[in-house]
Short mmCIF file of C-alpha atoms in Angstrom, two decimals:
data_model
loop_
_atom_site.label_atom_id
_atom_site.label_comp_id
_atom_site.label_asym_id
_atom_site.label_seq_id
_atom_site.Cartn_x
_atom_site.Cartn_y
_atom_site.Cartn_z
CA MET A 1 0.00 0.00 0.00
CA SER A 2 1.22 3.48 -0.75
CA PRO A 3 1.69 5.55 2.42
CA ARG A 4 -1.02 8.08 3.27
CA ASN A 5 -0.74 11.09 5.55
CA PHE A 6 -2.94 11.45 8.60
CA ARG A 7 -2.77 14.80 10.34
CA ASN A 8 -5.34 14.58 13.12
CA GLN A 9 -4.76 11.99 15.81
CA PHE A 10 -8.18 10.44 16.35
CA VAL A 11 -7.17 7.78 18.87
CA VAL A 12 -4.58 8.51 21.52
CA LEU A 13 -3.30 6.12 24.19
CA ARG A 14 -0.80 7.44 26.71
CA GLU A 15 1.06 5.26 29.19
CA VAL A 16 -1.85 2.85 29.54
CA THR A 17 -1.40 0.13 32.15
CA LYS A 18 -3.98 -2.52 32.96
CA LYS A 19 -3.65 -5.12 35.69
CA TYR A 20 -5.81 -8.17 36.34
CA GLY A 21 -5.03 -8.90 39.97
CA GLY A 22 -1.31 -9.65 40.04
CA LEU A 23 -1.04 -9.98 36.27
CA THR A 24 -0.06 -6.92 34.25
CA ALA A 25 -1.85 -7.21 30.92
CA LEU A 26 -0.67 -3.84 29.54
CA LYS A 27 2.51 -2.04 30.57
CA LYS A 28 2.51 1.68 29.81
CA ILE A 29 1.49 1.34 26.20
CA SER A 30 1.29 4.48 24.06
CA PHE A 31 0.35 4.96 20.43
CA GLU A 32 -1.81 7.17 18.26
CA ILE A 33 -4.02 6.53 15.26
CA GLY A 34 -4.70 9.21 12.67
CA GLU A 35 -8.16 10.08 11.38
CA GLY A 36 -9.09 7.80 8.49
CA GLU A 37 -6.12 5.53 9.11
CA ILE A 38 -6.22 1.72 9.17
CA PHE A 39 -4.13 0.53 12.07
CA GLY A 40 -3.23 -3.17 12.17
CA TYR A 41 -2.62 -4.48 15.68
CA ILE A 42 -0.68 -7.72 15.86
CA GLY A 43 0.75 -9.89 18.58
CA PRO A 44 0.58 -13.45 19.93
CA ASN A 45 -2.29 -14.78 22.07
CA GLY A 46 -2.45 -13.06 25.44
CA ALA A 47 -0.25 -10.17 24.26
CA GLY A 48 -2.83 -7.54 25.27
CA LYS A 49 -4.63 -6.79 21.98
CA THR A 50 -8.15 -7.49 23.25
CA THR A 51 -7.48 -5.70 26.54
CA THR A 52 -6.39 -2.58 24.59
CA MET A 53 -9.55 -2.72 22.49
CA LYS A 54 -11.82 -3.25 25.49
CA ILE A 55 -10.29 -0.20 27.15
CA LEU A 56 -10.88 1.86 24.01
CA VAL A 57 -14.54 0.89 23.75
CA GLY A 58 -15.14 1.49 27.45
CA LEU A 59 -15.75 -2.11 28.51
CA LEU A 60 -12.73 -2.02 30.82
CA THR A 61 -12.71 1.10 32.93
CA ASP A 62 -10.24 0.20 35.64
CA PHE A 63 -6.86 1.16 34.16
CA GLU A 64 -4.03 3.67 34.53
CA GLY A 65 -3.04 6.17 31.85
CA GLU A 66 -4.99 8.33 29.42
CA VAL A 67 -7.13 7.35 26.45
CA TYR A 68 -8.80 9.79 24.04
CA ILE A 69 -11.07 9.13 21.10
CA GLY A 70 -12.01 12.07 18.88
CA GLY A 71 -10.90 14.40 21.68
CA PHE A 72 -13.14 12.74 24.29
CA GLN A 73 -11.58 11.02 27.27
CA VAL A 74 -12.30 7.34 27.87
CA PRO A 75 -14.05 6.28 30.10
CA LYS A 76 -15.02 9.68 31.57
CA GLN A 77 -16.86 10.80 28.42
CA LYS A 78 -18.04 7.32 27.51
CA SER A 79 -21.44 8.37 26.20
CA GLU A 80 -19.86 10.79 23.68
CA VAL A 81 -17.28 8.17 22.72
CA HIS A 82 -19.97 5.54 22.19
CA LYS A 83 -21.63 7.73 19.57
CA LEU A 84 -18.38 7.70 17.59
CA LEU A 85 -17.48 4.04 17.58
CA GLY A 86 -18.43 0.70 16.17
CA TYR A 87 -17.01 -2.47 17.70
CA LEU A 88 -16.79 -6.08 16.64
CA PRO A 89 -15.62 -8.25 19.55
CA GLN A 90 -13.48 -11.35 19.06
CA SER A 91 -16.41 -13.57 19.91
CA VAL A 92 -19.65 -11.97 18.81
CA GLY A 93 -22.85 -13.16 20.48
CA PHE A 94 -26.50 -12.53 19.64
CA GLN A 95 -29.64 -13.67 21.42
CA GLU A 96 -30.83 -16.92 19.83
CA TRP A 97 -34.25 -15.63 18.81
CA ARG A 98 -32.92 -12.67 16.82
CA THR A 99 -33.06 -12.50 13.03
CA VAL A 100 -30.40 -10.50 11.16
CA ASP A 101 -32.99 -7.81 10.42
CA HIS A 102 -34.19 -7.58 14.00
CA ALA A 103 -30.69 -7.45 15.46
CA LEU A 104 -29.67 -4.64 13.12
CA LYS A 105 -32.89 -2.71 13.81
CA THR A 106 -32.34 -2.93 17.58
CA PHE A 107 -28.69 -1.88 17.40
CA GLY A 108 -29.55 0.88 14.92
CA LYS A 109 -32.16 2.29 17.31
CA LEU A 110 -29.79 2.00 20.27
CA SER A 111 -27.15 3.89 18.26
CA GLY A 112 -29.61 6.74 17.74
CA LEU A 113 -30.66 6.20 14.11
CA THR A 114 -34.19 7.14 13.03
CA GLU A 115 -36.58 4.55 11.53
CA THR A 116 -35.97 5.88 8.01
CA GLU A 117 -32.19 5.90 8.46
CA ILE A 118 -32.31 2.36 9.86
CA GLU A 119 -34.20 0.98 6.85
CA LYS A 120 -31.80 2.70 4.44
CA ARG A 121 -28.66 1.68 6.29
CA ILE A 122 -29.74 -1.95 6.80
CA THR A 123 -30.28 -2.34 3.06
CA GLU A 124 -26.91 -0.68 2.29
CA VAL A 125 -24.98 -2.68 4.89
CA LEU A 126 -26.52 -6.02 3.90
CA ASP A 127 -25.73 -5.31 0.25
CA LEU A 128 -22.17 -4.33 1.13
CA LEU A 129 -21.64 -7.52 3.12
CA ALA A 130 -23.56 -9.75 0.68
CA LEU A 131 -26.04 -10.70 3.41
CA SER A 132 -29.30 -9.54 1.79
CA GLU A 133 -30.48 -13.12 1.27
CA VAL A 134 -30.32 -13.96 4.96
CA ARG A 135 -31.94 -10.73 6.20
CA HIS A 136 -34.92 -12.49 7.77
CA LYS A 137 -33.08 -15.61 8.96
CA LYS A 138 -32.27 -16.28 12.59
CA ILE A 139 -28.62 -15.50 13.33
CA ALA A 140 -28.35 -18.76 15.28
CA GLN A 141 -28.95 -20.64 12.00
CA LEU A 142 -26.11 -18.89 10.14
CA SER A 143 -22.56 -20.18 9.68
CA GLY A 144 -19.70 -18.78 11.77
CA GLY A 145 -18.48 -16.65 8.86
CA MET A 146 -21.93 -15.22 8.22
CA THR A 147 -22.40 -14.45 11.92
CA GLN A 148 -19.06 -12.64 11.85
CA LYS A 149 -20.35 -10.57 8.92
CA VAL A 150 -23.52 -9.72 10.85
CA GLY A 151 -21.18 -8.64 13.64
CA LEU A 152 -19.42 -6.29 11.23
CA GLY A 153 -22.82 -5.14 10.01
CA GLN A 154 -23.91 -4.00 13.46
CA ALA A 155 -20.55 -2.28 13.92
CA ILE A 156 -20.79 -0.18 10.73
CA LEU A 157 -24.57 0.35 10.68
CA HIS A 158 -24.49 3.82 12.23
CA ASN A 159 -21.52 5.04 10.14
CA PRO A 160 -19.13 5.24 13.08
CA LYS A 161 -16.07 7.46 12.89
CA LEU A 162 -13.97 4.80 14.57
CA LEU A 163 -14.24 1.08 13.91
CA ILE A 164 -12.57 -1.31 16.34
CA LEU A 165 -12.40 -4.90 15.13
CA ASP A 166 -10.97 -7.68 17.27
CA GLU A 167 -9.76 -10.53 15.06
CA PRO A 168 -12.45 -9.81 12.44
CA LEU A 169 -11.06 -12.25 9.88
CA ASN A 170 -11.16 -15.30 12.15
CA GLY A 171 -13.21 -18.14 10.74
CA LEU A 172 -13.70 -16.54 7.33
CA ASP A 173 -13.04 -18.38 4.07
CA PRO A 174 -10.56 -16.78 1.62
CA LEU A 175 -13.30 -15.12 -0.47
CA SER A 176 -15.01 -13.67 2.59
CA ARG A 177 -11.65 -12.45 3.89
CA TYR A 178 -11.03 -10.70 0.59
CA GLN A 179 -14.51 -9.10 0.69
CA PHE A 180 -13.99 -8.11 4.31
CA LYS A 181 -10.71 -6.38 3.48
CA GLU A 182 -12.34 -4.59 0.55
CA VAL A 183 -15.03 -3.32 2.91
CA LEU A 184 -12.39 -2.03 5.33
CA LEU A 185 -10.55 -0.20 2.55
CA LYS A 186 -13.81 1.32 1.30
CA LEU A 187 -14.74 2.50 4.80
CA SER A 188 -11.29 3.97 5.32
CA LYS A 189 -11.53 5.88 2.06
CA GLY A 190 -14.81 7.29 3.37
CA GLY A 191 -12.95 8.67 6.40
CA THR A 192 -13.54 5.93 8.97
CA THR A 193 -10.63 5.31 11.31
CA ILE A 194 -10.06 1.58 11.76
CA LEU A 195 -8.18 -0.36 14.41
CA PHE A 196 -8.13 -4.08 13.82
CA SER A 197 -6.21 -7.01 15.18
CA SER A 198 -5.35 -10.19 13.37
CA HIS A 199 -3.13 -13.24 13.51
CA ILE A 200 -3.10 -13.43 9.73
CA LEU A 201 -0.16 -11.18 8.95
CA SER A 202 -0.71 -11.08 5.20
CA ASP A 203 -4.18 -9.62 5.81
CA VAL A 204 -2.72 -6.90 8.02
CA GLN A 205 -0.08 -6.21 5.38
CA ASP A 206 -2.80 -5.91 2.71
CA VAL A 207 -4.90 -3.23 4.37
CA ALA A 208 -3.05 -1.53 7.23
CA ASP A 209 -1.55 1.94 6.80
CA ARG A 210 0.43 1.43 9.99
CA ILE A 211 1.09 -1.58 12.15
CA GLY A 212 1.55 -1.90 15.89
CA ILE A 213 3.25 -4.95 17.35
CA ILE A 214 2.43 -5.85 20.94
CA ASN A 215 3.94 -8.64 23.01
CA ARG A 216 3.56 -9.39 26.71
CA GLY A 217 1.62 -6.19 27.25
CA GLN A 218 4.27 -3.92 25.71
CA ILE A 219 4.27 -2.12 22.39
CA LYS A 220 7.33 -3.40 20.56
CA GLN A 221 7.11 -1.28 17.44
CA VAL A 222 4.71 1.00 15.61
CA GLY A 223 5.10 2.19 12.05
CA THR A 224 4.31 1.66 8.40
CA LEU A 225 5.41 -1.65 6.95
CA ASN A 226 8.38 0.09 5.31
CA GLU A 227 9.37 1.76 8.58
CA LEU A 228 9.24 -1.57 10.36
CA LYS A 229 11.35 -3.14 7.62
CA GLU A 230 13.86 -0.33 7.83
CA HIS A 231 14.05 -0.71 11.56
CA LEU A 232 14.63 -4.42 11.30
CA ALA A 233 16.96 -4.30 8.34
CA GLU A 234 20.08 -3.20 10.17
CA GLN A 235 21.65 -6.33 8.79
CA ARG A 236 20.76 -6.80 5.13
CA THR A 237 21.20 -9.89 3.01
CA VAL A 238 21.80 -10.23 -0.73
CA GLU A 239 20.57 -13.39 -2.40
CA VAL A 240 22.49 -14.71 -5.43
CA LEU A 241 20.95 -17.52 -7.48
CA LEU A 242 23.60 -19.47 -9.43
CA THR A 243 22.84 -21.07 -12.79
CA TYR A 244 24.97 -24.10 -11.89
CA ALA A 245 26.79 -25.30 -8.80
CA THR A 246 30.26 -23.83 -8.33
CA ASP A 247 32.58 -23.05 -5.43
CA LYS A 248 33.46 -19.63 -6.80
CA TRP A 249 30.83 -18.04 -4.50
CA ARG A 250 33.31 -18.35 -1.63
CA GLU A 251 35.11 -15.37 -3.20
CA PHE A 252 32.14 -13.17 -2.16
CA GLN A 253 33.53 -13.25 1.38
CA ASN A 254 36.41 -10.99 0.26
CA ILE A 255 34.12 -8.14 -0.76
CA LYS A 256 34.30 -5.10 1.49
CA HIS A 257 31.52 -4.91 4.17
CA VAL A 258 30.45 -8.54 3.66
CA LYS A 259 30.02 -10.14 7.04
CA SER A 260 29.45 -13.74 5.99
CA VAL A 261 28.42 -15.88 3.04
CA GLU A 262 26.38 -19.07 3.21
CA GLN A 263 24.78 -21.57 0.86
CA PRO A 264 21.51 -22.76 2.48
CA SER A 265 20.66 -24.84 -0.61
CA VAL A 266 22.58 -25.75 -3.77
CA GLY A 267 22.87 -22.71 -6.04
CA ARG A 268 21.32 -20.29 -3.54
CA ILE A 269 23.91 -18.05 -1.92
CA LEU A 270 23.15 -15.60 0.88
CA VAL A 271 25.59 -12.72 1.35
CA ASN A 272 25.15 -11.06 4.77
CA ILE A 273 26.21 -7.41 4.85
CA GLU A 274 27.79 -5.72 7.87
CA LYS A 275 25.52 -3.46 9.98
CA GLY A 276 25.51 0.18 8.90
CA SER A 277 27.06 -0.40 5.49
CA ASP A 278 25.37 0.58 2.26
CA PRO A 279 23.87 -2.49 0.54
CA ASP A 280 24.03 -0.75 -2.87
CA ASP A 281 27.86 -0.53 -2.65
CA VAL A 282 28.09 -4.20 -1.74
CA MET A 283 25.75 -5.21 -4.58
CA ASN A 284 27.81 -3.17 -7.02
CA ASP A 285 31.05 -4.87 -5.89
CA LEU A 286 29.29 -8.23 -5.99
CA ALA A 287 28.12 -7.70 -9.56
CA GLN A 288 31.67 -6.76 -10.65
CA LEU A 289 33.12 -9.87 -8.99
CA ILE A 290 30.49 -12.08 -10.63
CA VAL A 291 31.42 -10.67 -14.04
CA LYS A 292 35.13 -10.94 -13.31
CA GLN A 293 34.88 -14.53 -12.11
CA LYS A 294 32.51 -15.38 -14.99
CA ILE A 295 29.98 -16.84 -12.61
CA ARG A 296 26.71 -17.51 -14.37
CA ILE A 297 23.72 -16.38 -12.33
CA ARG A 298 19.93 -16.38 -12.62
CA GLY A 299 19.38 -13.46 -10.32
CA ILE A 300 20.65 -11.17 -7.61
CA ASN A 301 18.29 -9.62 -5.04
CA LEU A 302 18.51 -7.50 -1.95
CA LEU A 303 16.29 -9.41 0.47
CA SER A 304 13.66 -7.37 2.26
CA PRO A 305 12.24 -8.70 5.54
CA SER A 306 8.57 -9.72 5.37
CA LEU A 307 6.01 -8.82 8.00
CA ASP A 308 6.41 -12.43 9.18
CA ASP A 309 10.14 -11.82 9.78
CA ILE A 310 9.43 -8.56 11.60
CA TYR A 311 6.73 -10.18 13.73
CA GLN A 312 8.92 -13.17 14.58
CA LYS A 313 11.76 -10.87 15.56
CA TYR A 314 9.74 -8.81 18.02
CA VAL A 315 7.80 -11.73 19.42
CA GLN A 316 10.90 -13.87 19.91
CA GLU A 317 12.67 -10.88 21.45
CA GLY A 318 9.87 -10.78 24.01
CA GLU A 319 10.06 -14.52 24.64
CA SER A 320 13.77 -14.33 25.42
CA ILE A 321 13.28 -11.69 28.12
CA MET B 1 -33.51 6.82 27.80
CA LYS B 2 -33.39 3.44 26.11
CA LEU B 3 -35.47 1.53 28.68
CA PRO B 4 -38.75 1.47 26.67
CA LEU B 5 -36.86 0.21 23.61
CA LEU B 6 -35.00 -2.48 25.57
CA PHE B 7 -38.22 -3.48 27.35
CA THR B 8 -40.19 -3.99 24.12
CA ASP B 9 -37.17 -5.77 22.68
CA GLU B 10 -37.11 -8.20 25.62
CA LEU B 11 -40.86 -8.78 25.35
CA ARG B 12 -40.41 -9.53 21.67
CA GLY B 13 -37.68 -11.98 22.60
CA PHE B 14 -39.98 -13.81 24.99
CA TYR B 15 -42.69 -13.85 22.36
CA LYS B 16 -40.34 -15.13 19.65
CA SER B 17 -38.77 -17.77 21.86
CA LYS B 18 -42.27 -19.10 22.77
CA LEU B 19 -41.54 -18.62 26.49
CA MET B 20 -44.45 -16.21 26.82
CA LEU B 21 -46.83 -18.68 25.21
CA ILE B 22 -45.63 -21.52 27.44
CA LEU B 23 -46.21 -19.39 30.54
CA TRP B 24 -49.59 -18.04 29.53
CA ILE B 25 -50.98 -21.42 28.54
CA GLY B 26 -48.95 -23.58 30.91
CA LEU B 27 -49.73 -21.86 34.20
CA PRO B 28 -53.56 -22.04 33.89
CA ILE B 29 -53.29 -25.68 32.70
CA ILE B 30 -51.12 -26.62 35.70
CA ALA B 31 -53.60 -24.89 37.99
CA LEU B 32 -56.42 -26.95 36.40
CA LEU B 33 -54.42 -30.17 36.92
CA PHE B 34 -53.91 -29.26 40.60
CA ARG B 35 -57.62 -28.73 40.97
CA PHE B 36 -58.34 -32.14 39.41
CA ALA B 37 -55.73 -33.90 41.58
CA GLN B 38 -57.03 -32.22 44.74
CA THR B 39 -60.65 -33.25 44.07
CA THR B 40 -59.81 -36.89 43.31
CA SER B 41 -57.36 -37.39 46.19
CA THR B 42 -59.31 -35.88 49.12
CA GLY B 43 -62.83 -35.73 47.90
CA GLN B 44 -63.02 -32.19 49.39
CA ASP B 45 -63.22 -29.16 47.18
CA ILE B 46 -60.96 -26.19 47.91
CA PRO B 47 -62.08 -23.23 45.77
CA PHE B 48 -60.13 -23.37 42.54
CA THR B 49 -59.32 -19.69 42.81
CA VAL B 50 -57.33 -20.44 45.96
CA ILE B 51 -55.49 -23.29 44.23
CA SER B 52 -54.64 -20.97 41.36
CA THR B 53 -53.00 -18.41 43.62
CA ILE B 54 -51.01 -21.14 45.43
CA VAL B 55 -49.77 -22.48 42.08
CA ILE B 56 -48.85 -18.98 40.94
CA SER B 57 -46.84 -18.05 44.00
CA SER B 58 -44.89 -21.32 44.14
CA LEU B 59 -44.44 -22.31 40.51
CA ALA B 60 -44.39 -18.97 38.73
CA GLY B 61 -41.97 -17.57 41.31
CA THR B 62 -39.45 -20.33 40.67
CA LEU B 63 -40.01 -20.11 36.91
CA SER B 64 -39.47 -16.38 36.75
CA SER B 65 -36.33 -16.33 38.88
CA VAL B 66 -34.85 -19.28 36.92
CA MET B 67 -35.76 -17.63 33.60
CA LEU B 68 -34.10 -14.38 34.57
CA ALA B 69 -31.00 -15.88 36.18
CA VAL B 70 -30.35 -18.35 33.36
CA SER B 71 -30.95 -15.82 30.60
CA ILE B 72 -28.64 -13.24 32.21
CA ILE B 73 -25.88 -15.82 32.85
CA ASN B 74 -26.13 -17.18 29.29
CA GLU B 75 -26.09 -13.76 27.70
CA LYS B 76 -23.21 -12.69 29.91
CA ASN B 77 -21.15 -15.76 29.02
CA ARG B 78 -21.94 -15.52 25.30
CA ASN B 79 -20.82 -11.87 25.15
CA VAL B 80 -24.31 -10.73 24.13
CA TYR B 81 -24.09 -7.67 26.39
CA THR B 82 -20.88 -6.43 24.78
CA LEU B 83 -22.77 -5.17 21.72
CA PHE B 84 -25.24 -3.29 23.95
CA LEU B 85 -22.69 -1.84 26.35
CA ILE B 86 -20.69 -0.15 23.60
CA ARG B 87 -23.73 1.92 22.72
CA PRO B 88 -25.00 5.05 24.43
CA LEU B 89 -27.21 3.40 27.04
CA LYS B 90 -27.04 2.85 30.77
CA ARG B 91 -26.14 -0.58 32.07
CA ARG B 92 -28.99 -0.51 34.57
CA GLU B 93 -31.48 -0.11 31.71
CA LEU B 94 -30.54 -3.57 30.44
CA LEU B 95 -31.31 -5.20 33.79
CA LEU B 96 -34.47 -3.21 34.44
CA ALA B 97 -35.81 -4.07 30.97
CA LYS B 98 -35.25 -7.75 31.68
CA PHE B 99 -36.83 -7.54 35.13
CA LEU B 100 -39.90 -5.66 33.91
CA SER B 101 -40.50 -7.86 30.88
CA VAL B 102 -40.33 -11.12 32.85
CA TYR B 103 -42.40 -9.67 35.70
CA ILE B 104 -45.09 -8.45 33.34
CA CYS B 105 -45.13 -11.80 31.52
CA VAL B 106 -45.59 -13.80 34.72
CA THR B 107 -48.12 -11.29 36.04
CA ILE B 108 -50.25 -11.80 32.94
CA ALA B 109 -49.83 -15.58 33.27
CA SER B 110 -50.89 -15.32 36.92
CA LEU B 111 -53.94 -13.25 36.12
CA LEU B 112 -54.90 -15.75 33.44
CA ALA B 113 -54.55 -18.62 35.93
CA VAL B 114 -56.74 -16.81 38.48
CA PHE B 115 -59.28 -15.96 35.78
CA VAL B 116 -59.43 -19.64 34.78
CA GLY B 117 -59.81 -20.49 38.49
CA MET B 118 -62.67 -18.07 39.03
CA THR B 119 -64.43 -19.18 35.86
CA THR B 120 -64.14 -22.83 36.90
CA ASP B 121 -65.47 -22.04 40.38
CA TYR B 122 -68.35 -20.09 38.89
CA ILE B 123 -69.20 -22.95 36.51
CA THR B 124 -69.01 -25.65 39.24
CA THR B 125 -70.70 -23.73 42.10
CA GLY B 126 -72.86 -21.35 40.12
CA MET B 127 -71.69 -18.36 42.20
CA LEU B 128 -68.66 -16.38 43.38
CA SER B 129 -69.02 -15.17 46.95
CA THR B 130 -67.84 -11.72 47.96
CA LYS B 131 -65.57 -13.35 50.57
CA LEU B 132 -63.95 -15.52 47.90
CA ILE B 133 -63.37 -12.53 45.66
CA ASP B 134 -61.85 -10.54 48.58
CA ASN B 135 -59.62 -13.44 49.59
CA THR B 136 -58.55 -13.93 46.00
CA ALA B 137 -57.68 -10.26 45.60
CA GLN B 138 -55.62 -10.36 48.80
CA SER B 139 -53.91 -13.61 47.74
CA LEU B 140 -53.22 -12.14 44.33
CA VAL B 141 -51.49 -9.11 45.87
CA THR B 142 -49.33 -11.46 47.96
CA SER B 143 -48.60 -13.71 44.95
CA LEU B 144 -47.65 -10.83 42.69
CA SER B 145 -45.48 -9.40 45.46
CA MET B 146 -43.71 -12.73 45.84
CA LEU B 147 -43.26 -12.86 42.07
CA ALA B 148 -41.69 -9.41 42.08
CA VAL B 149 -39.21 -10.44 44.76
CA SER B 150 -38.46 -13.69 42.90
CA CYS B 151 -37.77 -11.73 39.70
CA ALA B 152 -35.49 -9.26 41.51
CA ALA B 153 -33.66 -12.17 43.17
CA GLY B 154 -33.32 -13.83 39.73
CA VAL B 155 -31.69 -10.68 38.34
CA LEU B 156 -29.22 -10.47 41.23
CA ILE B 157 -28.35 -14.17 41.01
CA GLY B 158 -27.96 -13.90 37.23
CA VAL B 159 -25.52 -11.01 37.53
CA ALA B 160 -23.54 -12.58 40.38
CA SER B 161 -23.33 -16.21 39.21
CA PRO B 162 -20.50 -17.34 36.95
CA SER B 163 -22.37 -20.36 35.54
CA VAL B 164 -25.89 -21.64 34.91
CA MET B 165 -25.33 -24.48 37.41
CA VAL B 166 -24.38 -22.10 40.24
CA GLY B 167 -27.24 -19.80 39.25
CA ALA B 168 -29.81 -22.61 39.35
CA ILE B 169 -28.60 -23.76 42.78
CA LEU B 170 -28.72 -20.21 44.15
CA VAL B 171 -32.23 -19.67 42.75
CA ILE B 172 -33.52 -22.87 44.34
CA TYR B 173 -31.82 -22.38 47.72
CA GLY B 174 -31.86 -18.59 47.94
CA GLY B 175 -34.25 -16.93 45.51
CA ASN B 176 -37.28 -18.93 46.55
CA GLN B 177 -36.66 -18.34 50.25
CA ILE B 178 -36.31 -14.58 49.78
CA SER B 179 -39.63 -14.51 47.93
CA VAL B 180 -41.37 -15.53 51.16
CA ILE B 181 -40.64 -12.07 52.64
CA PRO B 182 -43.86 -10.47 51.27
CA LEU B 183 -45.81 -13.30 52.88
CA MET B 184 -44.56 -12.47 56.39
CA PRO B 185 -47.16 -9.78 57.25
CA THR B 186 -49.93 -12.27 56.40
CA ILE B 187 -48.28 -15.12 58.33
CA LEU B 188 -47.73 -12.85 61.35
CA ASN B 189 -51.35 -11.67 61.08
CA ILE B 190 -50.38 -7.99 61.06
CA THR B 191 -53.12 -5.39 60.70
CA TYR B 192 -53.08 -3.81 57.23
CA ALA B 193 -51.21 -6.88 55.96
CA THR B 194 -51.70 -5.88 52.33
CA LEU B 195 -50.13 -2.48 52.89
CA PHE B 196 -47.20 -4.04 54.73
CA THR B 197 -46.81 -6.67 52.00
CA THR B 198 -46.66 -3.99 49.32
CA THR B 199 -44.17 -1.89 51.28
CA THR B 200 -41.97 -4.90 52.12
CA THR B 201 -42.04 -5.96 48.46
CA LEU B 202 -41.03 -2.54 47.23
CA LEU B 203 -38.18 -2.37 49.71
CA THR B 204 -36.92 -5.91 49.07
CA CYS B 205 -37.13 -5.52 45.29
CA SER B 206 -35.36 -2.18 45.41
CA LEU B 207 -32.55 -3.57 47.56
CA LEU B 208 -32.08 -6.64 45.37
CA LEU B 209 -32.14 -4.60 42.16
CA ILE B 210 -29.78 -1.95 43.54
CA ALA B 211 -27.34 -4.73 44.50
CA ALA B 212 -27.65 -6.30 41.03
CA ILE B 213 -27.16 -2.96 39.27
CA GLY B 214 -24.17 -2.15 41.49
CA LEU B 215 -22.52 -5.44 40.57
CA PHE B 216 -23.36 -5.07 36.89
CA GLU B 217 -22.02 -1.50 36.75
CA ARG B 218 -18.69 -2.63 38.18
CA LYS B 219 -18.41 -5.73 36.02
CA GLN B 220 -15.51 -5.60 33.56
CA PHE B 221 -16.68 -7.33 30.38
#
């Protein structure tokens, strides 16, 4: 995704700490989310993602630190905050007797929509989520994925300025996940600020403007995917793919600023560059050596860390503490 | 103020889940069965109206407190309240809507059972004495008072219990015993028993509901 600029900070968390008895679930976490931004929140189970979201939506009120949404303080100005947000919890539950239509009507009324607005919005939301066919069905009879979509429906029904989604893609098939992500992008373009958590890193990568990594109740890193890559890429690696097996690759070790060279599989050479050195200089020297040594290659690439690599790094870092 | 909306929503839920129908038809039928069993076993006729009120206060009280406790525990454990609590409404409105809807449902069921009782008595004896009507009215006040306390106890137990099993045990051992409180002025033969019953009921219900609301307000979902 190309980076977008967000001037106004719509969500602000400052030094937020939450304890459950003797267990500290969040340790002085701070981050901000710009208006209209999609913020991907990732971390392993029990890292503190759901706790953060519950604090934001006002379900958990007993915490230290400061939280603001749209300029209103949480939980002090909860009623103002509640008018601004839509929330999809990790496990969404509806009363068994409710139909999709009835659930949306009730939540629409509770969110302050008029009868006319409710009718209009229900039709729009069900069309958007491809749920029109099940409008009058009981939610209890729907599949897990469909129920999750109804959950998103109730969250976006009143056109909230902030959408908080806790693991919204769980239990969805690939097509539904794609549709879900499209909906998020569409809402964001319309100005909705979105905070969502997920374990599926590729999904976060697809839609998030910025990503926050949390582990053991602490924010490890916040930034755009490129910023996170830059931060991680202190040690860069160049991959050289040989056309045929040869020992000449050992010569790469003599290039200036090359820390080490390894061959993880036949014909695939990884050249690790020293920290702080310019990878372009090393690649230039490498290319000259390849020509000089008449080594036949299929390709030469500067490897960029994936979100998986970044995630693993920060999570493992936490595990080793 | 979302209470009227939540109240009608709860009533609709009872209607849709057939609970309302079961209560409204079931309670008069059970009262009729009691009447039949009483006639055949002793050969002596107690006015059916009296039987109806006894059935109401014992059976409907248990039913209403179980209904409320179980529904609150289930909805709490299935995260149903989360979607309500993130909207601009007061937590207490959720509990009051539940209390009022169940109480009104069982009150209607009780009135139906008494109506069936009076009709049966009128058909079998050909008359309804003024004394019987007075006694029935007094019994009905006591029964409805006991029902109100049972409902309030059901709400408190529902909010406080972590599981349906614990809730059911508490309702059987605790809720039903508390509901006897409105009966005390009658048992103790106090003058103006009806007035005392009403006052005791209002006080007990208020205390139970305030405790339930207090717990619910502090609950971290």
